[in-house]
Short mmCIF file of N, CA and C in Angstrom, two decimals:
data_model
loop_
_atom_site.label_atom_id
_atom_site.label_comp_id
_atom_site.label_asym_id
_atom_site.label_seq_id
_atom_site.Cartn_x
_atom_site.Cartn_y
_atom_site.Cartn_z
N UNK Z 1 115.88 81.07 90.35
CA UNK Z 1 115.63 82.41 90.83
C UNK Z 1 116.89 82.93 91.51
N UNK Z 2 117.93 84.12 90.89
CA UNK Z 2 118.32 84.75 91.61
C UNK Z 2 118.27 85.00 93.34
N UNK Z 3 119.11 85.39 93.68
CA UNK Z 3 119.41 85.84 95.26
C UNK Z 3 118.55 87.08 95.25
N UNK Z 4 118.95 88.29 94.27
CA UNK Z 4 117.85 89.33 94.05
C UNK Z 4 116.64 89.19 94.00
N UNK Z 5 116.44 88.61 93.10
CA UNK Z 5 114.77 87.95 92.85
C UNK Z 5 114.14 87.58 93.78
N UNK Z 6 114.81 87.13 94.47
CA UNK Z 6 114.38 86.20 95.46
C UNK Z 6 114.32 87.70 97.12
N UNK Z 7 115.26 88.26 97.16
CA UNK Z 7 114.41 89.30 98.08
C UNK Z 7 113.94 90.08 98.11
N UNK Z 8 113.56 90.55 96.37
CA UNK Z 8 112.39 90.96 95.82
C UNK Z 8 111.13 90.74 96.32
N UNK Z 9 111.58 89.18 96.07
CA UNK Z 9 109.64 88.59 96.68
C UNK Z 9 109.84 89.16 97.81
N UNK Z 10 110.61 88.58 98.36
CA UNK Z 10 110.23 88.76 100.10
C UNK Z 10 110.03 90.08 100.61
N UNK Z 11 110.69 91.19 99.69
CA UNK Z 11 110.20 92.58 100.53
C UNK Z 11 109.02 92.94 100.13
N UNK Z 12 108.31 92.89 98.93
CA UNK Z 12 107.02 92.66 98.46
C UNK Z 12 106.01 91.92 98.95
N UNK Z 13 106.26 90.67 99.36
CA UNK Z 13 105.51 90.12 100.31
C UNK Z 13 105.21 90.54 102.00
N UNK Z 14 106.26 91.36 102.34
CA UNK Z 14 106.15 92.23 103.39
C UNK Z 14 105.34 93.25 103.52
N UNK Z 15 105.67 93.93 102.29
CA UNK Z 15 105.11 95.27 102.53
C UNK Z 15 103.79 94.98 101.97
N UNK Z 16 103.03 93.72 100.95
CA UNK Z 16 101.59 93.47 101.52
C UNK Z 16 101.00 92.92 102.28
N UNK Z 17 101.97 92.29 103.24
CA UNK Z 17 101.55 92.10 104.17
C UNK Z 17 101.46 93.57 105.80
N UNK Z 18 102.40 94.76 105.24
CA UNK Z 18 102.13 95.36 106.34
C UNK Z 18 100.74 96.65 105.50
N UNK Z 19 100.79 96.68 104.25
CA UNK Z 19 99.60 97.24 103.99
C UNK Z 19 98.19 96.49 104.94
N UNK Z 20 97.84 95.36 104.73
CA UNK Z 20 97.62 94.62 105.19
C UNK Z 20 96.77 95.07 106.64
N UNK Z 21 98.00 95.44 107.42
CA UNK Z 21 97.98 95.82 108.87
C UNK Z 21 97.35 96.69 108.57
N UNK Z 22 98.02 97.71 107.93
CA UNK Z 22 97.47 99.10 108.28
C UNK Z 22 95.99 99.53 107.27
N UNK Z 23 95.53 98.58 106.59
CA UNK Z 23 94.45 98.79 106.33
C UNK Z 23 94.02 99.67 105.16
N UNK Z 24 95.39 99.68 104.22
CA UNK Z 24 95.29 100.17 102.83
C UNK Z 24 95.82 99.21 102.05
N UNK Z 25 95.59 99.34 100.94
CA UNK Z 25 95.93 98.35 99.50
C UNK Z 25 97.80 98.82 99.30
N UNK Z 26 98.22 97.60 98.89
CA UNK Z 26 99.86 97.65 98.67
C UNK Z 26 100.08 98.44 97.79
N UNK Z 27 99.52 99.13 96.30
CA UNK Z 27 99.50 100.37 95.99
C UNK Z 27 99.78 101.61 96.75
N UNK Z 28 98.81 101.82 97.44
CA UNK Z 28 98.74 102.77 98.72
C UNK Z 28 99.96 102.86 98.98
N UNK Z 29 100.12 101.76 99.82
CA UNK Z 29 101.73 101.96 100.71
C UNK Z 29 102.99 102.19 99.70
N UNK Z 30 102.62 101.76 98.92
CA UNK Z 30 104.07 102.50 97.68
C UNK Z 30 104.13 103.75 97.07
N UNK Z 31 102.75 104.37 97.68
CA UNK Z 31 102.49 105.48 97.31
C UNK Z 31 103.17 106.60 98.74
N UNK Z 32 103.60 105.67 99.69
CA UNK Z 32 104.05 106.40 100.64
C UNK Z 32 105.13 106.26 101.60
N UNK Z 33 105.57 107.41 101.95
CA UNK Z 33 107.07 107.75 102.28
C UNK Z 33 107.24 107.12 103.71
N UNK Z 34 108.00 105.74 104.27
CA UNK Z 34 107.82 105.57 105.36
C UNK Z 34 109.01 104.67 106.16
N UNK Z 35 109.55 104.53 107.30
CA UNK Z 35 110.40 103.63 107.92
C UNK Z 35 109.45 102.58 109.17
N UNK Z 36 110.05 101.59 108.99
CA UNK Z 36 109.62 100.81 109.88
C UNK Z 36 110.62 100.42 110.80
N UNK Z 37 110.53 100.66 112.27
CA UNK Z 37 111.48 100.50 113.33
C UNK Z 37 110.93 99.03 114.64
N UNK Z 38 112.18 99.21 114.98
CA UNK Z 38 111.92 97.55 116.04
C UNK Z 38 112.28 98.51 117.51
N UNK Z 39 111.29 98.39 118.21
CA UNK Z 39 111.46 98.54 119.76
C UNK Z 39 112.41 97.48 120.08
N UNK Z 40 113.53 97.81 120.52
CA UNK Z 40 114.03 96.84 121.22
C UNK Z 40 115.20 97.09 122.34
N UNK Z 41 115.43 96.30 123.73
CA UNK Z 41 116.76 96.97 124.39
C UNK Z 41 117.87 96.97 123.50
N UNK Z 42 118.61 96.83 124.82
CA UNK Z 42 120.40 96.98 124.57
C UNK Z 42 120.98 95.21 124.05
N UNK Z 43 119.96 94.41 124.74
CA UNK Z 43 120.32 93.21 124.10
C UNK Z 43 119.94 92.69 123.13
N UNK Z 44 118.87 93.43 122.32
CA UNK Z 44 118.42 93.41 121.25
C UNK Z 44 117.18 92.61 121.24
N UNK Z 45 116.43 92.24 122.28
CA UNK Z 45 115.35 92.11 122.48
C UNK Z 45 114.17 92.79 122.14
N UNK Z 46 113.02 91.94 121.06
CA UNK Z 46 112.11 93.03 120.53
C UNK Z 46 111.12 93.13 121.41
N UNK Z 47 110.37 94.36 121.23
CA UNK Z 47 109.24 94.21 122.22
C UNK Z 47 108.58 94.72 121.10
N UNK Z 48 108.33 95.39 120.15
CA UNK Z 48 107.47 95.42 119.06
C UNK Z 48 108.11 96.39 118.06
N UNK Z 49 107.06 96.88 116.83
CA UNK Z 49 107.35 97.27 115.57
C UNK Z 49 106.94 98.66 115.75
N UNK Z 50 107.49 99.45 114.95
CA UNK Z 50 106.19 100.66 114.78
C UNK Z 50 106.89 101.15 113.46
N UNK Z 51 105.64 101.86 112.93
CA UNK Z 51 105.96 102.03 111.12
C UNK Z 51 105.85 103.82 111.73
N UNK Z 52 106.78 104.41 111.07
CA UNK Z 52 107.08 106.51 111.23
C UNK Z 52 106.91 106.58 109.46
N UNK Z 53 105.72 107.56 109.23
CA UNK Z 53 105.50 108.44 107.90
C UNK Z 53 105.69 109.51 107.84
N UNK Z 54 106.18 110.06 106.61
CA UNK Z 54 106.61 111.38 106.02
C UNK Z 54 105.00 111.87 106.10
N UNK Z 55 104.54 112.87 107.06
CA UNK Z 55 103.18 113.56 106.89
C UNK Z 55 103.15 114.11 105.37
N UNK Z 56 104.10 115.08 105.00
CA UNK Z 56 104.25 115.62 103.85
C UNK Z 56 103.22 114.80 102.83
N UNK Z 57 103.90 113.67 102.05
CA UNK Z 57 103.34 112.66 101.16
C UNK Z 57 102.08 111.53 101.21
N UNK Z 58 101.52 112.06 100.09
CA UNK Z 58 100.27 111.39 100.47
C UNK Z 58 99.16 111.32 101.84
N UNK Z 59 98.64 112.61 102.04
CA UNK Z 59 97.79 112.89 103.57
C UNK Z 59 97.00 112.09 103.02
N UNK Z 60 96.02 111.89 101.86
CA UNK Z 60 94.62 111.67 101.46
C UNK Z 60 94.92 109.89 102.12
N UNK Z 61 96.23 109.24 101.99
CA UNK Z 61 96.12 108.12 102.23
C UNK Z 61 96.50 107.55 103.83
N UNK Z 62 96.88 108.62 104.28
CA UNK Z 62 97.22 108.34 105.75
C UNK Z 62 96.33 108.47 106.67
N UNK Z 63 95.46 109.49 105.76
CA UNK Z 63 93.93 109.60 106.43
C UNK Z 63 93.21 108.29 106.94
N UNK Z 64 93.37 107.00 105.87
CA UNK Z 64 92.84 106.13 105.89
C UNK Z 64 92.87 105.00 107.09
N UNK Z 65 94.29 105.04 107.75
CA UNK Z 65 95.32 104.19 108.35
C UNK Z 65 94.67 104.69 109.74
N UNK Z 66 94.17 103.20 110.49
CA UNK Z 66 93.32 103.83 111.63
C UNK Z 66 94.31 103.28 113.04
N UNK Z 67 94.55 104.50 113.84
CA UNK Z 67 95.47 104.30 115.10
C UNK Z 67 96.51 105.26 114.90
N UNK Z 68 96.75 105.78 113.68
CA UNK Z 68 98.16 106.68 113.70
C UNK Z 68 98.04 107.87 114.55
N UNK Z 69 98.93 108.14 114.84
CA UNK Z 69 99.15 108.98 116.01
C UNK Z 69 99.56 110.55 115.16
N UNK Z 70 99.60 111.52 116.33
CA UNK Z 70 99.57 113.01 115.91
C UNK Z 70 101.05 113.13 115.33
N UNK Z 71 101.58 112.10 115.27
CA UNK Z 71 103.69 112.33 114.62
C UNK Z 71 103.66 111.14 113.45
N UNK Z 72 102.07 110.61 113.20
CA UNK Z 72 102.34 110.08 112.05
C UNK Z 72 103.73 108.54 112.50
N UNK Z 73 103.04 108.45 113.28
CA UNK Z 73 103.51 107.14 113.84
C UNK Z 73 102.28 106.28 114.43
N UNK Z 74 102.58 104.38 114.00
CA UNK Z 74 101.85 103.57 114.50
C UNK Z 74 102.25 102.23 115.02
N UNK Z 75 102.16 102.12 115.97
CA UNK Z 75 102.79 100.92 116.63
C UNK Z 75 101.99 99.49 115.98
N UNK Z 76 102.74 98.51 115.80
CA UNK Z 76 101.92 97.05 115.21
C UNK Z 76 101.85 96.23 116.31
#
């Protein structure tokens, strides 16, 4: 297996695993426009995740995603 191949899996395995979280099918989430950010200081210490969506794309599925906030942001 390739180096590619290989972080293929692994971003695929991520992102069903953060469908996962948020409580839609990994379809879903490829169906939608999104960044995932790390809380963290100046020393690079995490204190947690939070996933920011394009409201624009796909509402019918963001509808679904329970905790998101009014900016279309959700902390994990």
């Amino acid at each position: 297996m390739s180096n590619r191949e290989l972080e293929d899996k692994y971003e695929e395995e991520a992102n069903r695993e953060l469908a996962k979280r948020l409580g839609i099918n990994y379809d879903e989430l490829m169906e939608l426009d999104y960044e995932v950010h790390e809380d963290a200081n100046d020393d690079g210490l995490v204190y947690g995740t939070y996933v920011e969506f394009n409201e624009e794309v796909a509402p019918e599925i963001l509808k679904k995603i329970e905790g998101l906030d009014e900016n279309y942001t959700i902390i994990l």
